[in-house]
Amino acid sequence: MARVKYRDKDIDLIARMMRAEAEGEGQLGMLMVGNVIVNRAVADCLDFRDVRTIEDVIFQVQGGNYSFEAVQKGNLFYSPAREVERRLARQVVNYWGQHPSKYSLWYFNPYAPCPPTWYGQPFSGQFKQHCYYEPQANTCESVYSY
């Protein structure tokens, strides 16, 4: 059973986002970005209480901007998904998870060393250029439910 309900359209959305955000970090980097997307869909806490679907996560607006820069700026996100990214997207909805993104709800590329916190959330690790952040202890148990 998948970690989150999804349709073929959702697989394409995840695939397009993984490519747009992390194509330069290879398949493992794309899987980590995809895992954050799925984590947000299952997280019933913090900024993610009202996002329950993959589409909600991808197009969530916070502070007047889309949560994911690739949606705002276009680039590769608006290119059709390729089969390799679709395969990776199916992996993340079906229980893929690896440190540092396994329980992460945030990531970003700081173009500098990763800060110890991001919006008050602790650093969980770095993969290539992306820094990953998990929720503070005891603030989001739903993320740790698999």
PDB file of C-alpha atoms in Angstrom:
ATOM      1  CA  MET A   1       0.000   0.000   0.000  1.00  0.00           C
ATOM      2  CA  ALA A   2       1.282   3.443  -0.916  1.00  0.00           C
ATOM      3  CA  ARG A   3       2.148   6.091   1.684  1.00  0.00           C
ATOM      4  CA  VAL A   4      -0.280   8.534   0.048  1.00  0.00           C
ATOM      5  CA  LYS A   5      -3.206   8.186  -2.346  1.00  0.00           C
ATOM      6  CA  TYR A   6      -2.212   9.076  -5.868  1.00  0.00           C
ATOM      7  CA  ARG A   7      -3.334   9.105  -9.476  1.00  0.00           C
ATOM      8  CA  ASP A   8      -1.275   8.931 -12.654  1.00  0.00           C
ATOM      9  CA  LYS A   9      -1.492  12.740 -12.781  1.00  0.00           C
ATOM     10  CA  ASP A  10       0.171  12.890  -9.341  1.00  0.00           C
ATOM     11  CA  ILE A  11       3.022  10.653 -10.485  1.00  0.00           C
ATOM     12  CA  ASP A  12       3.615  13.083 -13.350  1.00  0.00           C
ATOM     13  CA  LEU A  13       3.560  16.064 -10.954  1.00  0.00           C
ATOM     14  CA  ILE A  14       6.094  14.464  -8.616  1.00  0.00           C
ATOM     15  CA  ALA A  15       8.238  13.391 -11.568  1.00  0.00           C
ATOM     16  CA  ARG A  16       8.270  16.877 -13.060  1.00  0.00           C
ATOM     17  CA  MET A  17       9.101  18.468  -9.693  1.00  0.00           C
ATOM     18  CA  MET A  18      11.918  16.012  -8.946  1.00  0.00           C
ATOM     19  CA  ARG A  19      13.503  16.738 -12.319  1.00  0.00           C
ATOM     20  CA  ALA A  20      13.057  20.504 -12.020  1.00  0.00           C
ATOM     21  CA  GLU A  21      14.469  20.681  -8.496  1.00  0.00           C
ATOM     22  CA  ALA A  22      17.223  18.061  -8.556  1.00  0.00           C
ATOM     23  CA  GLU A  23      18.077  16.720 -12.005  1.00  0.00           C
ATOM     24  CA  GLY A  24      21.694  17.788 -11.495  1.00  0.00           C
ATOM     25  CA  GLU A  25      21.891  15.624  -8.361  1.00  0.00           C
ATOM     26  CA  GLY A  26      21.126  12.363 -10.138  1.00  0.00           C
ATOM     27  CA  GLN A  27      18.453   9.825  -9.379  1.00  0.00           C
ATOM     28  CA  LEU A  28      19.199   9.708  -5.654  1.00  0.00           C
ATOM     29  CA  GLY A  29      18.868  13.485  -5.377  1.00  0.00           C
ATOM     30  CA  MET A  30      15.584  13.378  -7.281  1.00  0.00           C
ATOM     31  CA  LEU A  31      14.280  10.612  -4.982  1.00  0.00           C
ATOM     32  CA  MET A  32      15.079  12.768  -1.957  1.00  0.00           C
ATOM     33  CA  VAL A  33      13.132  15.721  -3.358  1.00  0.00           C
ATOM     34  CA  GLY A  34      10.223  13.405  -4.159  1.00  0.00           C
ATOM     35  CA  ASN A  35      10.301  12.034  -0.647  1.00  0.00           C
ATOM     36  CA  VAL A  36       9.881  15.529   0.811  1.00  0.00           C
ATOM     37  CA  ILE A  37       6.802  15.991  -1.403  1.00  0.00           C
ATOM     38  CA  VAL A  38       5.240  12.768  -0.110  1.00  0.00           C
ATOM     39  CA  ASN A  39       6.185  13.634   3.478  1.00  0.00           C
ATOM     40  CA  ARG A  40       4.315  16.918   3.162  1.00  0.00           C
ATOM     41  CA  ALA A  41       1.206  15.120   1.898  1.00  0.00           C
ATOM     42  CA  VAL A  42       1.147  12.810   4.938  1.00  0.00           C
ATOM     43  CA  ALA A  43       2.202  15.440   7.490  1.00  0.00           C
ATOM     44  CA  ASP A  44      -0.753  16.662   9.504  1.00  0.00           C
ATOM     45  CA  CYS A  45       1.169  19.414  11.227  1.00  0.00           C
ATOM     46  CA  LEU A  46       2.873  22.781  10.959  1.00  0.00           C
ATOM     47  CA  ASP A  47       2.478  24.381   7.503  1.00  0.00           C
ATOM     48  CA  PHE A  48       1.051  21.187   6.040  1.00  0.00           C
ATOM     49  CA  ARG A  49      -2.231  20.699   7.951  1.00  0.00           C
ATOM     50  CA  ASP A  50      -4.333  21.613   4.917  1.00  0.00           C
ATOM     51  CA  VAL A  51      -2.416  19.758   2.214  1.00  0.00           C
ATOM     52  CA  ARG A  52      -3.569  16.175   1.752  1.00  0.00           C
ATOM     53  CA  THR A  53      -2.875  15.457  -1.906  1.00  0.00           C
ATOM     54  CA  ILE A  54       0.194  15.599  -4.111  1.00  0.00           C
ATOM     55  CA  GLU A  55      -1.427  18.385  -6.110  1.00  0.00           C
ATOM     56  CA  ASP A  56      -2.070  20.361  -2.887  1.00  0.00           C
ATOM     57  CA  VAL A  57       1.607  19.992  -1.948  1.00  0.00           C
ATOM     58  CA  ILE A  58       3.003  20.970  -5.361  1.00  0.00           C
ATOM     59  CA  PHE A  59       0.802  24.064  -5.705  1.00  0.00           C
ATOM     60  CA  GLN A  60       0.774  25.159  -2.046  1.00  0.00           C
ATOM     61  CA  VAL A  61       1.201  28.913  -1.622  1.00  0.00           C
ATOM     62  CA  GLN A  62       2.970  30.240   1.464  1.00  0.00           C
ATOM     63  CA  GLY A  63       3.703  33.904   2.045  1.00  0.00           C
ATOM     64  CA  GLY A  64       2.315  34.814  -1.376  1.00  0.00           C
ATOM     65  CA  ASN A  65       4.623  32.453  -3.294  1.00  0.00           C
ATOM     66  CA  TYR A  66       4.503  28.838  -4.333  1.00  0.00           C
ATOM     67  CA  SER A  67       6.357  26.627  -1.864  1.00  0.00           C
ATOM     68  CA  PHE A  68       8.488  25.179  -4.644  1.00  0.00           C
ATOM     69  CA  GLU A  69      10.523  27.625  -6.686  1.00  0.00           C
ATOM     70  CA  ALA A  70      10.195  25.493  -9.818  1.00  0.00           C
ATOM     71  CA  VAL A  71       6.426  26.144  -9.941  1.00  0.00           C
ATOM     72  CA  GLN A  72       6.979  29.888  -9.650  1.00  0.00           C
ATOM     73  CA  LYS A  73       9.770  30.170 -12.184  1.00  0.00           C
ATOM     74  CA  GLY A  74       8.709  27.502 -14.647  1.00  0.00           C
ATOM     75  CA  ASN A  75      11.909  25.957 -15.995  1.00  0.00           C
ATOM     76  CA  LEU A  76      11.838  22.166 -16.226  1.00  0.00           C
ATOM     77  CA  PHE A  77       8.695  21.778 -14.123  1.00  0.00           C
ATOM     78  CA  TYR A  78       6.550  22.643 -17.121  1.00  0.00           C
ATOM     79  CA  SER A  79       8.265  20.082 -19.375  1.00  0.00           C
ATOM     80  CA  PRO A  80       6.588  16.680 -19.774  1.00  0.00           C
ATOM     81  CA  ALA A  81       7.653  13.982 -17.315  1.00  0.00           C
ATOM     82  CA  ARG A  82      10.017  11.351 -18.640  1.00  0.00           C
ATOM     83  CA  GLU A  83       9.638   7.657 -17.846  1.00  0.00           C
ATOM     84  CA  VAL A  84      12.765   7.581 -15.658  1.00  0.00           C
ATOM     85  CA  GLU A  85      11.307  10.283 -13.386  1.00  0.00           C
ATOM     86  CA  ARG A  86       7.902   8.559 -13.353  1.00  0.00           C
ATOM     87  CA  ARG A  87       9.594   5.376 -12.151  1.00  0.00           C
ATOM     88  CA  LEU A  88      11.323   7.339  -9.376  1.00  0.00           C
ATOM     89  CA  ALA A  89       8.041   9.034  -8.428  1.00  0.00           C
ATOM     90  CA  ARG A  90       6.357   5.640  -8.057  1.00  0.00           C
ATOM     91  CA  GLN A  91       9.198   4.616  -5.730  1.00  0.00           C
ATOM     92  CA  VAL A  92       8.647   7.565  -3.392  1.00  0.00           C
ATOM     93  CA  VAL A  93       4.896   7.055  -3.093  1.00  0.00           C
ATOM     94  CA  ASN A  94       5.538   3.376  -2.318  1.00  0.00           C
ATOM     95  CA  TYR A  95       7.663   3.745   0.839  1.00  0.00           C
ATOM     96  CA  TRP A  96      11.059   4.891  -0.456  1.00  0.00           C
ATOM     97  CA  GLY A  97      12.961   6.851   2.152  1.00  0.00           C
ATOM     98  CA  GLN A  98      16.612   7.459   2.878  1.00  0.00           C
ATOM     99  CA  HIS A  99      18.561   9.819   5.104  1.00  0.00           C
ATOM    100  CA  PRO A 100      18.691  12.823   5.021  1.00  0.00           C
ATOM    101  CA  SER A 101      15.237  13.175   3.395  1.00  0.00           C
ATOM    102  CA  LYS A 102      13.485  10.226   5.034  1.00  0.00           C
ATOM    103  CA  TYR A 103      11.542  12.391   7.514  1.00  0.00           C
ATOM    104  CA  SER A 104      12.278  15.823   6.046  1.00  0.00           C
ATOM    105  CA  LEU A 105       9.629  18.386   5.217  1.00  0.00           C
ATOM    106  CA  TRP A 106      11.974  21.034   3.812  1.00  0.00           C
ATOM    107  CA  TYR A 107      14.988  21.294   1.572  1.00  0.00           C
ATOM    108  CA  PHE A 108      16.794  24.082  -0.185  1.00  0.00           C
ATOM    109  CA  ASN A 109      20.016  24.889  -1.980  1.00  0.00           C
ATOM    110  CA  PRO A 110      21.762  27.643  -0.012  1.00  0.00           C
ATOM    111  CA  TYR A 111      24.780  28.060  -2.340  1.00  0.00           C
ATOM    112  CA  ALA A 112      26.741  28.107   0.940  1.00  0.00           C
ATOM    113  CA  PRO A 113      27.134  25.787   3.937  1.00  0.00           C
ATOM    114  CA  CYS A 114      23.845  24.438   5.284  1.00  0.00           C
ATOM    115  CA  PRO A 115      22.579  26.438   8.248  1.00  0.00           C
ATOM    116  CA  PRO A 116      21.893  24.451  11.448  1.00  0.00           C
ATOM    117  CA  THR A 117      18.186  25.346  11.266  1.00  0.00           C
ATOM    118  CA  TRP A 118      15.731  26.397   8.562  1.00  0.00           C
ATOM    119  CA  TYR A 119      12.704  28.335   9.791  1.00  0.00           C
ATOM    120  CA  GLY A 120      13.449  26.955  13.243  1.00  0.00           C
ATOM    121  CA  GLN A 121      13.588  23.319  12.097  1.00  0.00           C
ATOM    122  CA  PRO A 122      16.720  21.205  12.656  1.00  0.00           C
ATOM    123  CA  PHE A 123      19.146  20.236   9.917  1.00  0.00           C
ATOM    124  CA  SER A 124      18.968  16.505   9.128  1.00  0.00           C
ATOM    125  CA  GLY A 125      21.718  16.342   6.532  1.00  0.00           C
ATOM    126  CA  GLN A 126      22.935  17.307   3.108  1.00  0.00           C
ATOM    127  CA  PHE A 127      22.961  15.538  -0.230  1.00  0.00           C
ATOM    128  CA  LYS A 128      25.095  17.259  -2.836  1.00  0.00           C
ATOM    129  CA  GLN A 129      23.839  20.869  -2.898  1.00  0.00           C
ATOM    130  CA  HIS A 130      20.535  20.406  -1.056  1.00  0.00           C
ATOM    131  CA  CYS A 131      20.152  20.797   2.701  1.00  0.00           C
ATOM    132  CA  TYR A 132      17.320  18.811   4.355  1.00  0.00           C
ATOM    133  CA  TYR A 133      15.361  19.693   7.489  1.00  0.00           C
ATOM    134  CA  GLU A 134      13.089  17.574   9.697  1.00  0.00           C
ATOM    135  CA  PRO A 135      10.423  18.925  12.018  1.00  0.00           C
ATOM    136  CA  GLN A 136      11.431  19.629  15.615  1.00  0.00           C
ATOM    137  CA  ALA A 137      10.946  16.705  17.990  1.00  0.00           C
ATOM    138  CA  ASN A 138       7.355  16.106  19.100  1.00  0.00           C
ATOM    139  CA  THR A 139       5.852  18.564  16.584  1.00  0.00           C
ATOM    140  CA  CYS A 140       4.896  16.285  13.695  1.00  0.00           C
ATOM    141  CA  GLU A 141       4.478  12.639  14.597  1.00  0.00           C
ATOM    142  CA  SER A 142       2.654  11.826  11.324  1.00  0.00           C
ATOM    143  CA  VAL A 143       5.909  12.239   9.382  1.00  0.00           C
ATOM    144  CA  TYR A 144       7.486   9.406  11.351  1.00  0.00           C
ATOM    145  CA  SER A 145       4.593   6.961  10.869  1.00  0.00           C
ATOM    146  CA  TYR A 146       6.212   4.610   8.358  1.00  0.00           C
TER     147      TYR A 146
END
